[in-house]
mmCIF file of C-alpha atoms in Angstrom:
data_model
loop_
_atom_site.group_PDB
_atom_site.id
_atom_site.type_symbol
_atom_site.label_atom_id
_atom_site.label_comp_id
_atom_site.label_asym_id
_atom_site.label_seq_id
_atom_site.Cartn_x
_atom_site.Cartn_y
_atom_site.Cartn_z
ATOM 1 C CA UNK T 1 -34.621 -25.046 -27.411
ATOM 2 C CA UNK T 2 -32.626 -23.759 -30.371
ATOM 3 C CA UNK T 3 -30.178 -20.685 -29.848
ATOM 4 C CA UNK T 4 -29.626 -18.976 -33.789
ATOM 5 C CA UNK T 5 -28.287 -15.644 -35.417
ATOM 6 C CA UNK T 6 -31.436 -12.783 -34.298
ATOM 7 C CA UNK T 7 -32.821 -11.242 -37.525
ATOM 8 C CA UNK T 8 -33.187 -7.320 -37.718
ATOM 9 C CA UNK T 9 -36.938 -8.069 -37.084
ATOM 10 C CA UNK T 10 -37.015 -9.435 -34.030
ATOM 11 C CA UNK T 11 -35.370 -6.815 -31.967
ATOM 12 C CA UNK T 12 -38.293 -5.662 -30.550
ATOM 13 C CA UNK T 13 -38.686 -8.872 -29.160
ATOM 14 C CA UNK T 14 -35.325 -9.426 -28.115
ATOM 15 C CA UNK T 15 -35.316 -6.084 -26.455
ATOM 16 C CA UNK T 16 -38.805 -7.750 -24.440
ATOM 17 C CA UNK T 17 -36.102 -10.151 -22.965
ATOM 18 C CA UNK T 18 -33.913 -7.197 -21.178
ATOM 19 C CA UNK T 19 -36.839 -5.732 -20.010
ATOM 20 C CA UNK T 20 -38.133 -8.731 -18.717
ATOM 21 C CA UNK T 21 -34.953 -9.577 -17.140
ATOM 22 C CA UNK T 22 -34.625 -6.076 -15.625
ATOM 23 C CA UNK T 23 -38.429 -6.614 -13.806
ATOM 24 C CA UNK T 24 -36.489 -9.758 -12.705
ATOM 25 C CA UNK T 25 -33.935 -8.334 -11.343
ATOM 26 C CA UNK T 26 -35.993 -5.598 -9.533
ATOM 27 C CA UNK T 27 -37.909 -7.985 -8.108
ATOM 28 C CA UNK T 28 -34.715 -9.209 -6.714
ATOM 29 C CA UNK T 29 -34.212 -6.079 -5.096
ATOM 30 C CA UNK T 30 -30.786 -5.383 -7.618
ATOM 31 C CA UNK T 31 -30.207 -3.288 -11.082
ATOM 32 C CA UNK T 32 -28.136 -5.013 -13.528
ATOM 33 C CA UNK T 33 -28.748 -3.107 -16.577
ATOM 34 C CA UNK T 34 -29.335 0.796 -15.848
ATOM 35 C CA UNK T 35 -32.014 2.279 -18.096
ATOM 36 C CA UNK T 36 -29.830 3.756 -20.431
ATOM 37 C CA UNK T 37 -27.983 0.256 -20.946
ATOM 38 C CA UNK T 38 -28.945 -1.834 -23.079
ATOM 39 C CA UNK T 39 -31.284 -0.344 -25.004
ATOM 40 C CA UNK T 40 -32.962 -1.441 -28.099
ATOM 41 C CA UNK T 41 -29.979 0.473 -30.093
ATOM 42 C CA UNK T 42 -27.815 -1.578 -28.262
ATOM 43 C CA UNK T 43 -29.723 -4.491 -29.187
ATOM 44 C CA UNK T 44 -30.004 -3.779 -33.482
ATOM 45 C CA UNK T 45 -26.389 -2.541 -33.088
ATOM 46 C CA UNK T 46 -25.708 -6.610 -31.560
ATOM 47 C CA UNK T 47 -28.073 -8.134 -34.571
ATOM 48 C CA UNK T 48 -26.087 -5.516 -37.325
ATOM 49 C CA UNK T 49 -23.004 -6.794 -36.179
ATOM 50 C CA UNK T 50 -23.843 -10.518 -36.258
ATOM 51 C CA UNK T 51 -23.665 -10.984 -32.317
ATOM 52 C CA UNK T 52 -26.656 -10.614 -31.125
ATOM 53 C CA UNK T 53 -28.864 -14.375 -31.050
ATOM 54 C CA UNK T 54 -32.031 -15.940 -29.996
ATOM 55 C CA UNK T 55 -33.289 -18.776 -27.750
ATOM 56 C CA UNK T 56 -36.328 -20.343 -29.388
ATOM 57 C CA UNK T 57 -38.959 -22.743 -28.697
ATOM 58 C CA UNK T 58 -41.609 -23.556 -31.036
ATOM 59 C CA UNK T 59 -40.125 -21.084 -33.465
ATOM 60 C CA UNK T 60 -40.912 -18.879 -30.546
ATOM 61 C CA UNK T 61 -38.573 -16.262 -29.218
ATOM 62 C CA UNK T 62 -37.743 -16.597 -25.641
ATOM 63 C CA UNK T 63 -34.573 -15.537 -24.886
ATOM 64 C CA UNK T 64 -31.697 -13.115 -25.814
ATOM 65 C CA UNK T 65 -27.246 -12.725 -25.667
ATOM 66 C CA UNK T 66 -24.768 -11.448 -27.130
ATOM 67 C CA UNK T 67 -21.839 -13.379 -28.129
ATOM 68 C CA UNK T 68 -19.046 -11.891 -29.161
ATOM 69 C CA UNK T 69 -16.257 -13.811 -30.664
ATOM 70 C CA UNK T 70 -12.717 -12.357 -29.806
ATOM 71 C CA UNK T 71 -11.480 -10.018 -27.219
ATOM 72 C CA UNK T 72 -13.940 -7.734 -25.152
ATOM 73 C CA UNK T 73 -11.415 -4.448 -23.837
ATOM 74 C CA UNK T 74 -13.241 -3.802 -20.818
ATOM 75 C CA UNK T 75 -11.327 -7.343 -19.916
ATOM 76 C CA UNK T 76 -8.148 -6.291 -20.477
ATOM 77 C CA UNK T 77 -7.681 -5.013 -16.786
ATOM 78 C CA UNK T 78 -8.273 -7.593 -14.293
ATOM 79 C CA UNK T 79 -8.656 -7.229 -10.254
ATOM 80 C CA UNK T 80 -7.316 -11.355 -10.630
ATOM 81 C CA UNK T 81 -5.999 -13.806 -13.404
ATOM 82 C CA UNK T 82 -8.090 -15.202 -16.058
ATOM 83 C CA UNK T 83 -7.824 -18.716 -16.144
ATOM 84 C CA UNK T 84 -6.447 -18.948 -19.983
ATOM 85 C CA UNK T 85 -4.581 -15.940 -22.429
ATOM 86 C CA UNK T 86 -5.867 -18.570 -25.533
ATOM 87 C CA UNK T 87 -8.876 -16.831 -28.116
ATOM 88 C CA UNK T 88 -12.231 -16.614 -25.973
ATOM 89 C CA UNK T 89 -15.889 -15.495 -26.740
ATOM 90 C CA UNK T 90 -17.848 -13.285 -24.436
ATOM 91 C CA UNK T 91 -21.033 -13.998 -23.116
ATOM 92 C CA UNK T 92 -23.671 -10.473 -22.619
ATOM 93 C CA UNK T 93 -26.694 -9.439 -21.877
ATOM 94 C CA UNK T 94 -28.612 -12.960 -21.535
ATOM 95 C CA UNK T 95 -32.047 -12.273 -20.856
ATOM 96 C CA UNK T 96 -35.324 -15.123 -20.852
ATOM 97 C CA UNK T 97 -38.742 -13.864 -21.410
ATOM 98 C CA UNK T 98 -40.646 -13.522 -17.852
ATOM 99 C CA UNK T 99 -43.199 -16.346 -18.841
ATOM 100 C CA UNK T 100 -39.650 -19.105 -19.622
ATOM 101 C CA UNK T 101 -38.162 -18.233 -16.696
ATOM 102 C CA UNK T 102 -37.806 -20.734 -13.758
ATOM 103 C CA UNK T 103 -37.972 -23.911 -16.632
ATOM 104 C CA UNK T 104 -34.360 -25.043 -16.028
ATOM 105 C CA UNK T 105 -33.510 -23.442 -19.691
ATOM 106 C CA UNK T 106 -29.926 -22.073 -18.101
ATOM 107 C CA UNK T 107 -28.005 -25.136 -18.252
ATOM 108 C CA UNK T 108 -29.853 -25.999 -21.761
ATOM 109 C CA UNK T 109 -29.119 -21.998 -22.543
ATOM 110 C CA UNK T 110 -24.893 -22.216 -21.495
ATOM 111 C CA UNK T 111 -24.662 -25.414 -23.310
ATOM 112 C CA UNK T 112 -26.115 -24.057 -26.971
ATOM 113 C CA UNK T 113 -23.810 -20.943 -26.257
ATOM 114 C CA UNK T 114 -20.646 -23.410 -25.648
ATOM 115 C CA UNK T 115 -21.297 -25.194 -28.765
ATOM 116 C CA UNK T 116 -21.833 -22.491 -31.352
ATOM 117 C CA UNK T 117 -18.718 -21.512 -29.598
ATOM 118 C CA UNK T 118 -16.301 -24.387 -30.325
ATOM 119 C CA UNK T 119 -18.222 -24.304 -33.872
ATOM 120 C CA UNK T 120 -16.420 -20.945 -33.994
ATOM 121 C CA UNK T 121 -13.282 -22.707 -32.564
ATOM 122 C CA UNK T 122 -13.201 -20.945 -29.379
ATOM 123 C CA UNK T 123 -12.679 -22.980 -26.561
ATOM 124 C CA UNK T 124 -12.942 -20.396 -24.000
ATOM 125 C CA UNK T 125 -16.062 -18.418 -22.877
ATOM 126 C CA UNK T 126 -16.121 -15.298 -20.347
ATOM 127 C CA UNK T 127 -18.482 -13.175 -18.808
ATOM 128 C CA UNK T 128 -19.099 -10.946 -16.173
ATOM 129 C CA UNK T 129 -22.337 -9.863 -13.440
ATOM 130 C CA UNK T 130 -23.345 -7.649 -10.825
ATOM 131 C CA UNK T 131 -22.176 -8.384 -7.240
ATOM 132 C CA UNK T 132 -26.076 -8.784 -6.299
ATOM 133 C CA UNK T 133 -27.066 -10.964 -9.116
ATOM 134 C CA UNK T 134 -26.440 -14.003 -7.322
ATOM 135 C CA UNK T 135 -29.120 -15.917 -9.904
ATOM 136 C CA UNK T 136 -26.275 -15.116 -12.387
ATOM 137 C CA UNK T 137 -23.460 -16.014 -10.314
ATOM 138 C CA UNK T 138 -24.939 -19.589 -9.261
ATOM 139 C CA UNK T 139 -25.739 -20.113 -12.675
ATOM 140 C CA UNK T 140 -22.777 -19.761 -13.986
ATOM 141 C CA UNK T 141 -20.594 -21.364 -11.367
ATOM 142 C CA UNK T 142 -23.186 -24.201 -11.577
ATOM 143 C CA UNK T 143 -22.096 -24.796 -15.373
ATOM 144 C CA UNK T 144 -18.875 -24.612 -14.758
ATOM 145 C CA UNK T 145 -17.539 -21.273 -14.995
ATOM 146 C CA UNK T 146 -14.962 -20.290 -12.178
ATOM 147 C CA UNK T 147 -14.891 -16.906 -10.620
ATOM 148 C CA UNK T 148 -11.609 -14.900 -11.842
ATOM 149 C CA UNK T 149 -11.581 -11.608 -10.736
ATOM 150 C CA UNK T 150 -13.551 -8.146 -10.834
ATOM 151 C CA UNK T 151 -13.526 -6.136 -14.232
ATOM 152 C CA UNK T 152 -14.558 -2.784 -14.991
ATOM 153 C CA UNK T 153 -17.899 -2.916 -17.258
ATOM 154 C CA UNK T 154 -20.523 -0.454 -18.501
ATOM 155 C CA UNK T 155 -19.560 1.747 -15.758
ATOM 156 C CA UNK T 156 -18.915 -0.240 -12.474
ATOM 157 C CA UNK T 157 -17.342 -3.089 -11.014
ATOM 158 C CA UNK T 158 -18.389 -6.592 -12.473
ATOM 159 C CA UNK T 159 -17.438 -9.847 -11.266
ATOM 160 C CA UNK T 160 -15.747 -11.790 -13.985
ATOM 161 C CA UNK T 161 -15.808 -15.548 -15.476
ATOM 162 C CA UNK T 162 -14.285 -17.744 -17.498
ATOM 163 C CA UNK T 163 -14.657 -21.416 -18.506
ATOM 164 C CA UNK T 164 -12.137 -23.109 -20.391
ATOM 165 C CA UNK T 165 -13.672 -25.274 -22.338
#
């Protein structure tokens, strides 16, 4: 798996990974994304901005984040303590296409993110997820990310992570 810049092109695709996701997550019996977040805007607004990548395999798309390097102000105000005050990037909106999903591509996913991170010479990463989307939350805590606190996010309460790489 390869995880690379999204071109302007594939948002359409990319925006197949949120709604993917959000079938997952219904499924699950939780909302993580409302309807009106993220939507494709959201997603050519990430690729315009040069923050919105791609998961291939086989030159095929099969996932979707947003990385954005530098401060994200919804983090400002924390129910807790981040673990570091050093530079970080922020991890959003990672979404697989249904058919990748349940492959093991997390770990392979978090570890392509943490690289083109320190490439970037950030050496911290945090992110945040629903209270219900324990799939996130083991995920995360499984590669290392430790629970910090709850943020406000895109209109609710979000529990918030950090790993200090």
């Amino acid at each position: 798996m390869e995880l690379r810049l999204a071109a302007p092109g594939e948002a359409q695709v990319c925006y197949r990974c949120i709604e993917d996701a959000r079938a997952y997550h219904k499924s699950l019996g939780f909302v993580q994304w409302h309807p009106d977040y993220p939507t494709q805007q959201t997603i050519l607004d990430d690729i315009a901005q040069n923050r919105g990548y791609v998961f291939t395999k086989d030159n095929k798309v099969i996932g979707y984040c947003c990385i954005i390097f530098g401060e994200e102000s919804a983090y400002k105000i924390i129910d807790g303590e981040w673990k570091t005050d050093r530079p970080y990037a922020v991890v959003h909106r990672m979404a697989f296409r249904s058919f990748a999903r349940g492959s093991g591509l997390s770990h392979e996913a978090i570890s392509l993110i943490s690289d083109i991170c320190r490439s970037a010479d950030f050496d911290a990463i945090r992110a945040d997820t629903q209270e219900d989307n324990k799939v996130m939350q083991h995920i995360l805590e499984r590669e290392g990310f430790r629970y910090c606190g709850l943020v406000q996010f895109d209109g609710g309460t979000k529990l918030a992570y950090e790993w200090d790489l």
